[in-house]
Coordinates of C-alpha atoms and ligand atoms in Angstrom, one line a residue:
Chain A
M1 CA -16.3 -53.8 21.2
S2 CA -15.2 -51.8 18.2
E3 CA -11.5 -51.5 17.4
P4 CA -9.6 -48.8 19.3
A5 CA -8.9 -45.5 17.6
I6 CA -5.3 -45.3 18.5
V7 CA -2.9 -48.0 19.7
C8 CA 0.6 -47.4 20.8
R9 CA 2.8 -50.5 21.6
N10 CA 6.2 -49.9 23.1
L11 CA 6.4 -46.7 21.1
G12 CA 9.7 -44.9 21.2
M13 CA 11.0 -41.8 19.6
T14 CA 14.5 -40.3 19.4
W15 CA 15.0 -36.9 17.7
N16 CA 17.9 -36.8 15.3
A17 CA 18.6 -40.5 15.9
G18 CA 22.1 -41.6 15.1
T19 CA 23.6 -38.2 15.2
A20 CA 25.5 -36.4 17.9
R21 CA 22.4 -34.4 18.7
A22 CA 20.3 -37.5 19.3
H23 CA 17.7 -36.9 22.0
E24 CA 15.4 -39.5 23.4
A25 CA 12.0 -37.9 23.8
L26 CA 9.7 -40.9 24.3
R27 CA 10.2 -44.5 25.6
D28 CA 7.9 -47.5 25.9
I29 CA 4.6 -45.8 25.4
N30 CA 1.7 -48.2 25.7
L31 CA -1.6 -46.6 25.2
E32 CA -5.0 -47.3 23.7
V33 CA -7.5 -44.6 22.9
R34 CA -11.1 -45.9 22.3
P35 CA -13.4 -44.3 19.8
G36 CA -15.1 -41.3 21.3
E37 CA -12.8 -41.3 24.3
F38 CA -11.4 -38.1 25.7
V39 CA -7.8 -38.7 26.8
V40 CA -5.6 -36.0 28.4
L41 CA -1.8 -36.1 28.4
L42 CA -0.4 -34.4 31.5
G43 CA 3.3 -33.9 32.1
P44 CA 6.1 -31.5 32.8
S45 CA 7.4 -29.2 30.1
G46 CA 9.7 -30.9 27.6
C47 CA 8.6 -34.4 28.5
G48 CA 7.5 -35.2 24.9
K49 CA 3.8 -34.6 24.9
S50 CA 4.0 -32.6 21.7
T51 CA 6.2 -35.2 20.2
L52 CA 3.7 -37.9 20.9
L53 CA 1.0 -35.9 19.2
Y54 CA 3.3 -35.4 16.2
L55 CA 3.8 -39.1 16.0
V56 CA 0.1 -39.9 16.1
A57 CA -0.6 -37.2 13.5
G58 CA 2.0 -38.9 11.3
L59 CA 4.1 -35.7 11.0
E60 CA 7.2 -37.4 12.4
A61 CA 8.4 -41.0 12.2
Y62 CA 8.8 -43.1 15.3
N63 CA 11.9 -45.3 15.7
L64 CA 10.6 -48.0 18.0
G65 CA 7.5 -50.0 18.6
T66 CA 4.2 -49.8 16.7
L67 CA 1.6 -47.1 16.3
E68 CA -1.8 -47.9 14.7
A69 CA -4.8 -45.8 14.0
F70 CA -8.1 -47.7 13.4
G71 CA -6.2 -50.9 12.8
A72 CA -3.7 -49.5 10.2
A73 CA -0.1 -48.6 10.9
V74 CA 0.5 -44.9 10.9
S75 CA 2.9 -44.0 8.1
G76 CA 2.0 -40.4 7.4
P77 CA -0.5 -37.6 8.0
S78 CA -4.2 -38.2 7.3
P79 CA -7.2 -35.8 7.5
D80 CA -8.6 -38.5 9.8
R81 CA -6.3 -37.4 12.5
S82 CA -6.3 -33.6 12.8
L83 CA -3.8 -31.8 14.9
I84 CA -4.4 -28.4 16.5
F85 CA -0.9 -27.0 17.1
Q86 CA 0.6 -25.5 20.2
Q87 CA 1.6 -22.3 18.4
T88 CA -1.0 -20.5 16.2
S89 CA -0.8 -21.9 12.8
L90 CA -3.3 -19.9 10.7
L91 CA -1.9 -18.9 7.3
P92 CA -1.6 -15.2 7.5
W93 CA -2.2 -14.6 3.8
L94 CA -5.6 -16.2 3.9
S95 CA -8.8 -14.8 5.4
V96 CA -10.5 -16.6 8.2
W97 CA -12.9 -18.5 6.1
Q98 CA -10.2 -19.5 3.6
N99 CA -8.1 -20.8 6.5
V100 CA -11.1 -22.8 7.9
T101 CA -11.7 -24.4 4.5
F102 CA -8.0 -24.8 3.5
G103 CA -8.3 -28.6 3.6
L104 CA -11.4 -28.5 1.4
A105 CA -9.6 -26.2 -1.1
L106 CA -6.9 -28.8 -1.3
R107 CA -9.5 -31.3 -2.4
G108 CA -10.7 -28.8 -5.1
E109 CA -14.1 -28.1 -3.7
P110 CA -15.9 -25.1 -5.2
V111 CA -16.0 -21.7 -3.5
E112 CA -19.7 -21.7 -2.6
A113 CA -19.5 -25.1 -0.9
R114 CA -16.4 -23.9 0.9
R115 CA -18.0 -20.7 2.1
A116 CA -21.0 -22.6 3.3
A117 CA -18.8 -25.1 5.2
A118 CA -16.8 -22.2 6.7
K119 CA -20.0 -20.5 7.8
E120 CA -21.2 -23.7 9.6
A121 CA -17.9 -24.4 11.2
L122 CA -17.4 -20.8 12.4
S123 CA -20.9 -20.6 13.8
R124 CA -20.0 -23.7 15.9
V125 CA -17.1 -21.9 17.4
G126 CA -19.1 -18.7 17.9
L127 CA -17.2 -16.7 15.3
S128 CA -19.7 -16.2 12.5
D129 CA -18.8 -12.5 12.3
A130 CA -15.2 -13.2 11.6
M131 CA -15.6 -14.9 8.2
D132 CA -13.8 -12.3 6.2
K133 CA -11.3 -11.0 8.7
R134 CA -7.6 -11.7 8.5
P135 CA -5.9 -13.8 11.2
D136 CA -3.9 -10.9 12.5
E137 CA -7.1 -9.0 13.3
L138 CA -8.1 -11.7 15.8
S139 CA -7.2 -12.2 19.4
G140 CA -5.2 -15.3 20.5
G141 CA -8.3 -17.0 21.7
M142 CA -10.3 -16.3 18.5
R143 CA -7.4 -17.7 16.5
Q144 CA -7.4 -20.9 18.4
R145 CA -11.1 -21.2 17.9
V146 CA -10.6 -20.7 14.1
A147 CA -8.0 -23.5 14.3
V148 CA -10.6 -25.7 15.9
A149 CA -13.1 -24.8 13.2
R150 CA -10.5 -25.7 10.6
S151 CA -10.0 -29.1 12.1
L152 CA -13.7 -29.7 12.3
T153 CA -14.3 -29.1 8.6
M154 CA -12.0 -32.1 8.0
R155 CA -14.4 -34.3 10.0
P156 CA -11.6 -36.1 11.7
R157 CA -12.1 -39.3 13.8
V158 CA -9.3 -38.2 16.1
L159 CA -8.7 -34.7 17.3
L160 CA -5.2 -34.1 18.6
M161 CA -4.9 -30.9 20.6
D162 CA -1.6 -29.5 21.8
E163 CA -2.3 -27.1 24.7
P164 CA -4.8 -25.2 22.7
F165 CA -6.0 -23.0 25.5
A166 CA -2.8 -22.4 27.3
A167 CA -2.6 -18.7 26.3
L168 CA -6.1 -17.9 27.4
D169 CA -7.4 -16.2 30.6
V170 CA -9.3 -18.4 33.1
Q171 CA -12.8 -17.4 32.1
T172 CA -12.2 -17.7 28.4
R173 CA -10.5 -21.1 29.0
A174 CA -13.6 -22.3 30.9
K175 CA -15.8 -21.3 28.1
M176 CA -13.6 -22.9 25.5
Q177 CA -13.6 -26.1 27.5
D178 CA -17.4 -26.2 27.6
F179 CA -17.4 -25.5 23.9
L180 CA -14.9 -28.2 23.2
L181 CA -16.9 -30.8 25.2
D182 CA -20.0 -29.9 23.1
V183 CA -18.0 -30.3 19.9
W184 CA -16.5 -33.5 21.1
R185 CA -19.9 -35.0 22.0
S186 CA -21.6 -34.0 18.8
S187 CA -18.7 -35.1 16.6
G188 CA -18.2 -38.5 18.2
A189 CA -14.4 -38.1 17.6
S190 CA -11.7 -39.3 20.0
V191 CA -9.7 -36.5 21.5
L192 CA -6.1 -36.7 22.6
F193 CA -5.5 -33.5 24.5
V194 CA -2.2 -32.2 25.9
T195 CA -2.0 -29.8 28.8
H196 CA 0.0 -29.1 31.9
G197 CA -3.0 -27.8 33.7
I198 CA -4.2 -30.2 36.4
E199 CA -7.6 -28.4 36.6
E200 CA -8.0 -28.6 32.9
A201 CA -7.2 -32.4 32.9
V202 CA -9.8 -33.0 35.6
A203 CA -12.4 -30.9 33.9
L204 CA -12.1 -32.6 30.5
A205 CA -10.7 -36.1 30.6
D206 CA -12.2 -39.6 30.6
R207 CA -8.7 -40.7 31.5
V208 CA -5.6 -38.7 32.4
V209 CA -2.2 -40.1 31.2
V210 CA 0.6 -38.8 33.4
V211 CA 3.9 -38.7 31.5
T212 CA 7.3 -38.7 33.2
A213 CA 10.2 -36.3 32.6
R214 CA 12.7 -37.1 29.9
P215 CA 12.5 -39.5 28.3
G216 CA 8.7 -39.5 28.4
R217 CA 7.2 -42.6 29.8
I218 CA 3.8 -43.3 31.1
K219 CA 3.9 -43.0 34.8
A220 CA 0.2 -43.6 35.6
I221 CA -3.2 -43.6 33.9
V222 CA -5.9 -42.1 36.1
P223 CA -9.5 -42.6 35.2
V224 CA -11.9 -39.7 35.9
D225 CA -15.3 -41.2 36.7
M226 CA -17.3 -38.0 37.1
P227 CA -20.5 -37.3 35.2
R228 CA -20.6 -34.2 33.0
P229 CA -21.2 -31.3 33.5
R230 CA -18.5 -31.5 36.2
D231 CA -18.4 -29.6 39.4
P232 CA -14.8 -28.4 39.9
F233 CA -15.4 -28.0 43.6
S234 CA -16.8 -31.5 44.2
R235 CA -15.0 -33.9 46.6
E236 CA -14.1 -36.2 43.8
A237 CA -12.5 -33.4 41.7
E238 CA -10.6 -32.3 44.8
R239 CA -9.3 -35.8 45.4
L240 CA -8.3 -36.2 41.7
R241 CA -6.4 -32.9 41.7
A242 CA -4.5 -33.9 44.8
E243 CA -3.6 -37.3 43.3
L244 CA -2.4 -35.8 40.0
T245 CA -0.5 -33.1 41.8
G246 CA 1.4 -35.7 43.8
L247 CA 2.1 -37.7 40.6
L248 CA 3.4 -34.6 38.8
R249 CA 5.5 -33.0 41.5
D250 CA 8.3 -35.5 41.4
E251 CA 8.4 -35.3 37.6
V252 CA 8.5 -31.6 37.5
D253 CA 11.4 -31.6 40.0
R254 CA 13.2 -34.2 37.9
A255 CA 12.7 -32.3 34.7
F256 CA 14.0 -29.1 36.3
A257 CA 17.1 -30.8 37.7
E258 CA 17.8 -32.4 34.3
Q259 CA 17.4 -29.2 32.3
E260 CA 19.6 -27.4 34.8
A261 CA 22.3 -30.0 34.4
F262 CA 22.0 -29.6 30.7
A263 CA 22.5 -25.8 30.6
Chain B
M1 CA -32.9 2.5 25.7
I2 CA -34.5 4.5 23.0
A3 CA -32.7 7.6 24.2
R4 CA -29.4 5.8 24.1
V5 CA -30.0 4.6 20.5
A6 CA -31.0 8.1 19.5
A7 CA -27.9 9.6 21.2
K8 CA -25.8 7.1 19.3
A9 CA -27.4 7.9 16.0
G10 CA -27.1 11.6 16.7
F11 CA -23.4 11.2 17.5
H12 CA -22.9 9.6 14.1
E13 CA -24.8 12.2 12.3
A14 CA -23.2 15.3 13.8
G15 CA -20.0 13.8 15.0
R16 CA -18.5 12.4 11.8
P17 CA -15.6 14.6 10.8
L18 CA -14.7 15.3 7.2
L19 CA -11.6 13.2 7.5
S20 CA -11.4 10.3 9.9
A21 CA -8.9 10.8 12.8
E22 CA -6.8 8.0 11.4
R23 CA -6.5 9.6 8.0
K24 CA -5.7 12.9 9.5
A25 CA -2.9 11.4 11.6
S26 CA -1.4 9.6 8.6
I27 CA -1.5 12.8 6.5
S28 CA 0.2 14.8 9.2
A29 CA 2.8 12.1 9.8
W30 CA 3.5 12.1 6.1
A31 CA 3.7 15.9 5.9
S32 CA 6.2 16.0 8.8
K33 CA 8.3 13.3 7.1
C34 CA 8.3 15.4 3.9
G35 CA 9.1 18.5 5.8
W36 CA 12.1 17.0 7.4
A37 CA 13.3 15.6 4.1
I38 CA 13.1 19.1 2.6
I39 CA 14.9 20.6 5.6
S40 CA 17.6 18.0 5.4
V41 CA 18.3 18.4 1.7
G42 CA 17.9 22.2 2.0
M43 CA 20.5 22.4 4.8
F44 CA 23.0 20.4 2.8
A45 CA 22.5 22.6 -0.2
L46 CA 22.7 25.8 1.9
I47 CA 26.1 24.7 3.4
W48 CA 27.3 24.1 -0.1
E49 CA 26.1 27.5 -1.3
L50 CA 27.7 29.2 1.6
L51 CA 31.0 27.5 1.0
W52 CA 30.7 28.8 -2.6
A53 CA 29.8 32.3 -1.5
V54 CA 32.8 32.7 0.8
G55 CA 35.0 31.2 -1.9
L56 CA 35.9 27.9 -0.3
A57 CA 34.2 25.8 -2.9
D58 CA 35.7 26.3 -6.3
P59 CA 32.8 26.5 -8.8
K60 CA 34.9 24.9 -11.4
L61 CA 35.3 21.7 -9.3
L62 CA 32.3 21.8 -7.0
P63 CA 29.6 24.0 -8.6
P64 CA 26.9 24.7 -6.1
P65 CA 23.3 23.6 -6.7
H66 CA 22.0 26.8 -8.2
V67 CA 24.7 26.6 -10.9
F68 CA 24.3 22.9 -11.9
L69 CA 20.5 23.0 -11.6
G70 CA 20.2 26.5 -13.2
N71 CA 21.1 25.8 -16.8
F72 CA 18.9 22.9 -17.7
V73 CA 19.0 23.5 -21.4
E74 CA 22.8 23.7 -21.4
Q75 CA 23.0 20.4 -19.5
A76 CA 20.4 18.7 -21.6
R77 CA 22.5 19.1 -24.7
N78 CA 24.8 16.5 -23.3
F79 CA 22.1 13.9 -22.9
N80 CA 22.7 12.0 -26.1
T81 CA 19.8 10.2 -27.6
A82 CA 19.8 7.5 -30.1
Q83 CA 19.3 9.9 -32.9
R84 CA 22.5 11.8 -32.3
W85 CA 24.5 8.7 -32.9
Q86 CA 22.9 8.2 -36.3
I87 CA 25.1 9.0 -39.2
G88 CA 24.2 12.2 -41.0
A89 CA 22.4 13.8 -38.1
G90 CA 23.9 17.1 -37.1
V91 CA 24.9 18.0 -33.6
A92 CA 22.0 20.4 -33.5
A93 CA 19.6 17.9 -34.7
G94 CA 17.6 15.9 -32.2
P95 CA 15.0 16.2 -29.6
T96 CA 14.2 19.1 -27.3
P97 CA 16.1 19.3 -24.0
W98 CA 13.2 17.8 -22.0
E99 CA 12.9 15.0 -24.5
A100 CA 16.6 14.3 -24.4
V101 CA 16.7 14.0 -20.6
G102 CA 13.5 12.1 -20.6
I103 CA 14.6 9.5 -23.1
T104 CA 17.9 9.0 -21.3
I105 CA 16.2 8.5 -18.0
L106 CA 13.6 6.2 -19.4
S107 CA 16.2 4.0 -21.1
S108 CA 18.3 3.6 -18.0
T109 CA 15.1 3.0 -15.9
G110 CA 13.8 0.5 -18.4
R111 CA 17.0 -1.5 -18.2
V112 CA 17.0 -1.6 -14.4
F113 CA 13.4 -2.6 -14.4
T114 CA 13.7 -5.3 -17.0
G115 CA 16.8 -6.8 -15.4
L116 CA 15.2 -6.7 -12.0
L117 CA 12.0 -8.4 -13.2
L118 CA 13.8 -11.1 -15.1
A119 CA 16.1 -11.8 -12.2
A120 CA 13.2 -11.9 -9.7
V121 CA 11.1 -14.3 -11.8
G122 CA 14.1 -16.4 -12.8
S123 CA 15.5 -16.7 -9.2
I124 CA 12.1 -17.7 -7.7
V125 CA 11.6 -20.4 -10.3
L126 CA 15.1 -21.7 -9.9
G127 CA 15.2 -21.5 -6.1
V128 CA 11.9 -23.2 -5.8
S129 CA 12.9 -26.0 -8.2
I130 CA 16.1 -26.5 -6.3
R131 CA 14.2 -27.1 -3.1
Y132 CA 11.4 -29.0 -4.8
S133 CA 13.5 -31.6 -6.6
G134 CA 16.6 -33.3 -5.2
W135 CA 17.9 -33.7 -8.7
A136 CA 17.7 -30.0 -9.5
E137 CA 19.5 -29.3 -6.2
R138 CA 22.4 -31.7 -6.9
L139 CA 22.7 -30.6 -10.5
I140 CA 22.4 -26.8 -10.2
L141 CA 23.0 -25.6 -6.6
P142 CA 26.8 -26.1 -6.7
T143 CA 27.1 -23.9 -9.8
V144 CA 24.9 -21.2 -8.4
T145 CA 26.8 -21.2 -5.1
L146 CA 30.1 -20.8 -7.0
L147 CA 28.9 -18.0 -9.3
A148 CA 27.0 -16.0 -6.7
P149 CA 30.1 -14.3 -5.2
V150 CA 31.5 -13.3 -8.6
S151 CA 31.5 -9.5 -8.8
P152 CA 29.0 -8.3 -11.5
V153 CA 31.8 -6.1 -13.0
A154 CA 33.6 -9.3 -14.0
W155 CA 30.7 -10.2 -16.2
L156 CA 31.0 -7.0 -18.2
P157 CA 33.2 -8.5 -20.9
V158 CA 30.8 -11.4 -21.2
A159 CA 27.9 -9.0 -21.6
I160 CA 29.7 -7.3 -24.4
F161 CA 30.7 -10.6 -26.1
L162 CA 27.2 -11.9 -25.9
F163 CA 25.1 -8.8 -26.6
G164 CA 27.4 -6.2 -28.2
I165 CA 26.0 -2.7 -27.7
G166 CA 22.7 -1.5 -26.6
N167 CA 20.0 -2.6 -24.1
G168 CA 21.0 -6.2 -24.1
P169 CA 24.3 -6.0 -22.2
A170 CA 23.0 -3.6 -19.6
V171 CA 19.9 -5.7 -18.9
F172 CA 22.1 -8.8 -18.8
M173 CA 24.4 -7.1 -16.2
V174 CA 21.5 -6.3 -13.9
F175 CA 20.1 -9.8 -14.3
I176 CA 23.4 -11.5 -13.6
A177 CA 24.2 -9.2 -10.7
L178 CA 21.0 -10.2 -8.9
F179 CA 20.1 -13.6 -10.2
F180 CA 22.5 -15.8 -8.2
T181 CA 22.2 -14.0 -4.9
M182 CA 18.5 -13.9 -5.2
T183 CA 18.3 -17.6 -6.0
L184 CA 20.3 -18.4 -2.9
S185 CA 18.1 -16.1 -0.8
T186 CA 15.0 -17.8 -2.2
I187 CA 16.4 -21.1 -1.0
A188 CA 17.2 -19.5 2.4
Q189 CA 13.7 -18.1 2.6
I190 CA 12.2 -21.5 1.8
D191 CA 14.2 -23.2 4.6
A192 CA 13.0 -20.5 7.0
V193 CA 9.3 -21.1 6.3
D194 CA 7.5 -21.8 9.6
R195 CA 7.3 -25.6 9.9
N196 CA 3.9 -25.3 11.4
F197 CA 2.5 -23.9 8.2
I198 CA 3.8 -26.8 6.3
N199 CA 2.6 -29.3 8.9
V200 CA -0.9 -27.8 8.8
A201 CA -1.0 -28.4 5.0
R202 CA 0.3 -31.9 5.5
T203 CA -2.3 -32.9 8.1
M204 CA -5.0 -31.8 5.7
G205 CA -3.6 -34.1 3.1
A206 CA -1.8 -31.7 0.8
T207 CA 0.5 -33.1 -1.8
K208 CA 4.1 -31.8 -2.2
R209 CA 3.0 -29.7 -5.1
Q210 CA 0.1 -28.1 -3.1
I211 CA 2.4 -27.4 -0.2
Y212 CA 4.8 -25.5 -2.5
A213 CA 2.1 -23.7 -4.4
R214 CA -0.2 -22.8 -1.5
V215 CA 2.2 -22.5 1.5
V216 CA 5.8 -22.1 0.5
V217 CA 5.5 -19.5 -2.3
P218 CA 3.1 -17.2 -0.4
A219 CA 5.2 -17.5 2.7
I220 CA 8.5 -16.5 1.0
L221 CA 7.1 -13.6 -1.0
P222 CA 7.5 -10.9 1.8
G223 CA 11.1 -11.8 2.3
L224 CA 11.8 -11.8 -1.4
L225 CA 10.3 -8.4 -1.9
V226 CA 12.6 -7.1 0.8
V227 CA 15.6 -8.7 -1.0
L228 CA 14.4 -7.1 -4.2
R229 CA 14.3 -3.7 -2.6
L230 CA 17.7 -4.1 -1.1
N231 CA 19.1 -5.1 -4.4
L232 CA 17.5 -2.2 -6.2
F233 CA 20.5 0.1 -5.5
G234 CA 22.8 -2.6 -6.7
A235 CA 20.9 -2.8 -9.9
W236 CA 21.2 0.9 -10.5
M237 CA 24.9 0.8 -9.9
V238 CA 25.4 -2.0 -12.4
V239 CA 23.4 -0.3 -15.0
L240 CA 25.4 2.9 -14.6
V241 CA 28.7 0.9 -14.8
A242 CA 27.5 -0.9 -17.9
E243 CA 26.4 2.3 -19.6
A244 CA 29.6 4.1 -18.6
T245 CA 31.8 1.4 -20.1
G246 CA 30.1 2.1 -23.4
V247 CA 27.6 -0.7 -23.8
G248 CA 24.8 1.8 -24.3
Y249 CA 23.6 5.4 -23.9
G250 CA 22.0 6.4 -20.7
L251 CA 22.7 8.1 -17.4
G252 CA 25.9 6.2 -16.9
Q253 CA 27.1 7.3 -20.3
V254 CA 26.3 10.9 -19.4
I255 CA 28.4 10.7 -16.3
M256 CA 31.3 9.3 -18.3
L257 CA 30.9 12.0 -20.8
A258 CA 31.0 14.6 -18.0
R259 CA 34.2 13.0 -16.7
N260 CA 35.9 13.0 -20.1
T261 CA 35.0 16.6 -20.9
F262 CA 35.7 17.7 -17.3
N263 CA 32.2 19.0 -16.6
P264 CA 31.5 18.9 -12.8
S265 CA 28.2 20.7 -13.3
L266 CA 27.0 17.8 -15.5
V267 CA 28.2 15.3 -13.0
F268 CA 26.2 16.8 -10.2
F269 CA 23.1 17.3 -12.3
T270 CA 23.1 13.7 -13.3
I271 CA 23.8 12.6 -9.7
T272 CA 20.7 14.6 -8.7
L273 CA 18.7 12.8 -11.3
I274 CA 20.0 9.4 -10.3
G275 CA 19.2 10.1 -6.6
L276 CA 15.7 11.1 -7.3
L277 CA 15.1 8.1 -9.6
G278 CA 16.5 5.7 -7.0
F279 CA 14.2 7.2 -4.4
G280 CA 11.2 7.1 -6.7
F281 CA 11.9 3.4 -7.5
D282 CA 12.2 2.5 -3.8
W283 CA 8.9 4.3 -3.1
L284 CA 7.2 2.5 -5.9
L285 CA 8.4 -0.9 -4.7
R286 CA 7.2 -0.2 -1.2
K287 CA 3.8 0.6 -2.6
V288 CA 3.8 -2.7 -4.5
Q289 CA 4.8 -4.4 -1.4
A290 CA 2.0 -2.9 0.6
R291 CA -0.4 -3.9 -2.1
V292 CA 0.6 -7.4 -2.9
L293 CA 1.5 -8.3 0.6
Y294 CA -1.6 -7.0 2.3
W295 CA -1.2 -9.5 5.1
V296 CA 2.2 -8.2 6.3
P297 CA 1.7 -5.4 8.8
E298 CA 3.1 -2.1 7.4
N299 CA 5.7 -1.7 10.2
K300 CA 7.1 -5.2 9.5
V301 CA 7.9 -4.3 5.9
I302 CA 11.5 -3.2 6.6
A303 CA 11.9 0.2 8.2
G304 CA 12.3 3.0 5.6
V305 CA 11.6 6.6 4.9
Ligands
ATP1 N1 12.1 -30.7 16.2 C1 12.8 -31.1 17.2 N2 14.1 -31.5 17.0 C2 14.8 -32.0 18.0 N3 14.4 -32.1 19.3 C3 13.2 -31.8 19.6 C4 12.3 -31.3 18.5 N4 11.1 -31.0 19.1 C5 11.2 -31.3 20.4 N5 12.4 -31.8 20.7 C6 12.9 -32.3 22.0 O1 12.1 -33.3 22.4 C7 11.8 -33.2 23.8 C8 10.3 -33.2 24.0 O2 9.7 -32.0 23.3 P1 8.2 -31.8 23.3 O3 8.0 -30.6 22.4 O4 7.5 -33.0 22.8 O5 7.8 -31.4 24.8 P2 6.5 -31.0 25.4 O6 6.1 -32.1 26.4 O7 5.5 -30.7 24.4 O8 6.9 -29.7 26.2 P3 6.0 -28.4 26.4 O9 5.0 -28.7 27.5 O10 7.0 -27.4 26.9 O11 5.3 -28.0 25.1 C9 12.4 -31.9 24.3 O12 13.5 -32.2 25.1 C10 12.8 -31.2 23.0 O13 14.1 -30.6 23.2
MG2 MG1 4.6 -29.0 23.6

């Protein structure tokens, strides 16, 4: 077997460690993501899902354990691991195509090459017409698609996605999920996808990782052995949703109790 | 299908108005704004005139607008120009009234503008270097923080020691009045840049230099232009003070002359000019803002007239 894309061993992370505001977000995370695998992180709000993606992206430093990507310890960001943020993150002073090829511009690629790359990436997300628009002229869903296109131009081997479709209506989200599966299949990249939607997890994942409330630990890893395209009304899907709902319920209750006690 | 296409085409042919609806709406909004401005100023002037008519406002102390705006030529004689300071030139020698007023206005405006530009460029460069390099921060930031709260008036003697008389000290005053506060506000703007923007650049492999050049600087420009606009009035004030204390001719010097010769008409005339200039400058900066910062929606660019 080829080496795993991502390996976390006893990974732990405390925000503002060593200060009065220290806050343990993650503890004892043990997880392997295989090349080309689609892994979904599921957990209550505030459990540290975004934090885990930040660590894998190399944007924040972990304090405990080890974290490796393709056999090398993660010590900083790399175009190999591309993060699509929870909040929109398009640069408002750049046009859509300039946003999409921002990474290529950083490498000093010429304008024509960049425009061509933008055209290709945007057509893959169904936004060829938006090339020369500005981000604030797009809807929220379109912006997220541009963000996906931007990640694709970097040809990452790992796509990290932080609730990218949370703000979309049900129909648009379903379309975006299909589209994401297409992109995932054709790119061969691994995907680490955060959501708190159980339906979304069942629709997308090879494996669902359920994370506990603070500090985030792995409560269970649930494999989803369903062929794609998946029927959300099948018996197996039904059963998986019930299982995940049960696993999540206690955690959401605990998260709520904690946050209440905090306030 | 064909009928629908035809109907659509017909609509475009016949239905296109001379001015688009949007343009019309913006023109009418602008006209109404102007209308209210005229009414507002007119009302103020009218009350003043009425007070004068019934004898409540003494024309020797508070001459009404028709008096101080009515005798332009008379007023203009007080607008000294460089030539009148020259030895050998008679009192009558010199430019026409319009030229005299124009030269005075231009010289004050030029000082404000030059000082503003130097301060803006200087503070962006210094603010960015302080955040870019830890060494710059440790070496420079304490001094900047200490000097920022010093009132610009306190720098006046320094301006005169350094630059004597003329444009130099007035420009220096504007510069010094804005430079430190704008440096601090550049730093504050840098700290407030959306972390996500920086993280996007980092995940794409940007170097620190690229992050500053391609993310930080564009992100802080809108805030800095607002700061610049807010400081515009301060710049005018400092220039007037500098001119009034005798470091140059200009509008401030005219006000001082009016005070010394007890000429309220001249005071109000000059105040009118200064008001109009300030307004014009602000308008200009707002246009620049809309032009340079095309990505900031108009209504977010600080509410104004
Ligand atoms: N930059 C930060 N500084 C300090 N603490 C942080 C920071 N970001 C997150 N935290 C804390 O870490 C914990 C986990 O946050 P995180 O954003 O990873 O949660 P999440 O699972 O993504 O939640 P959500 O589903 O609401 O997005 C939270 O308790 C939060 O308060
Ligand atoms: Mg999150």
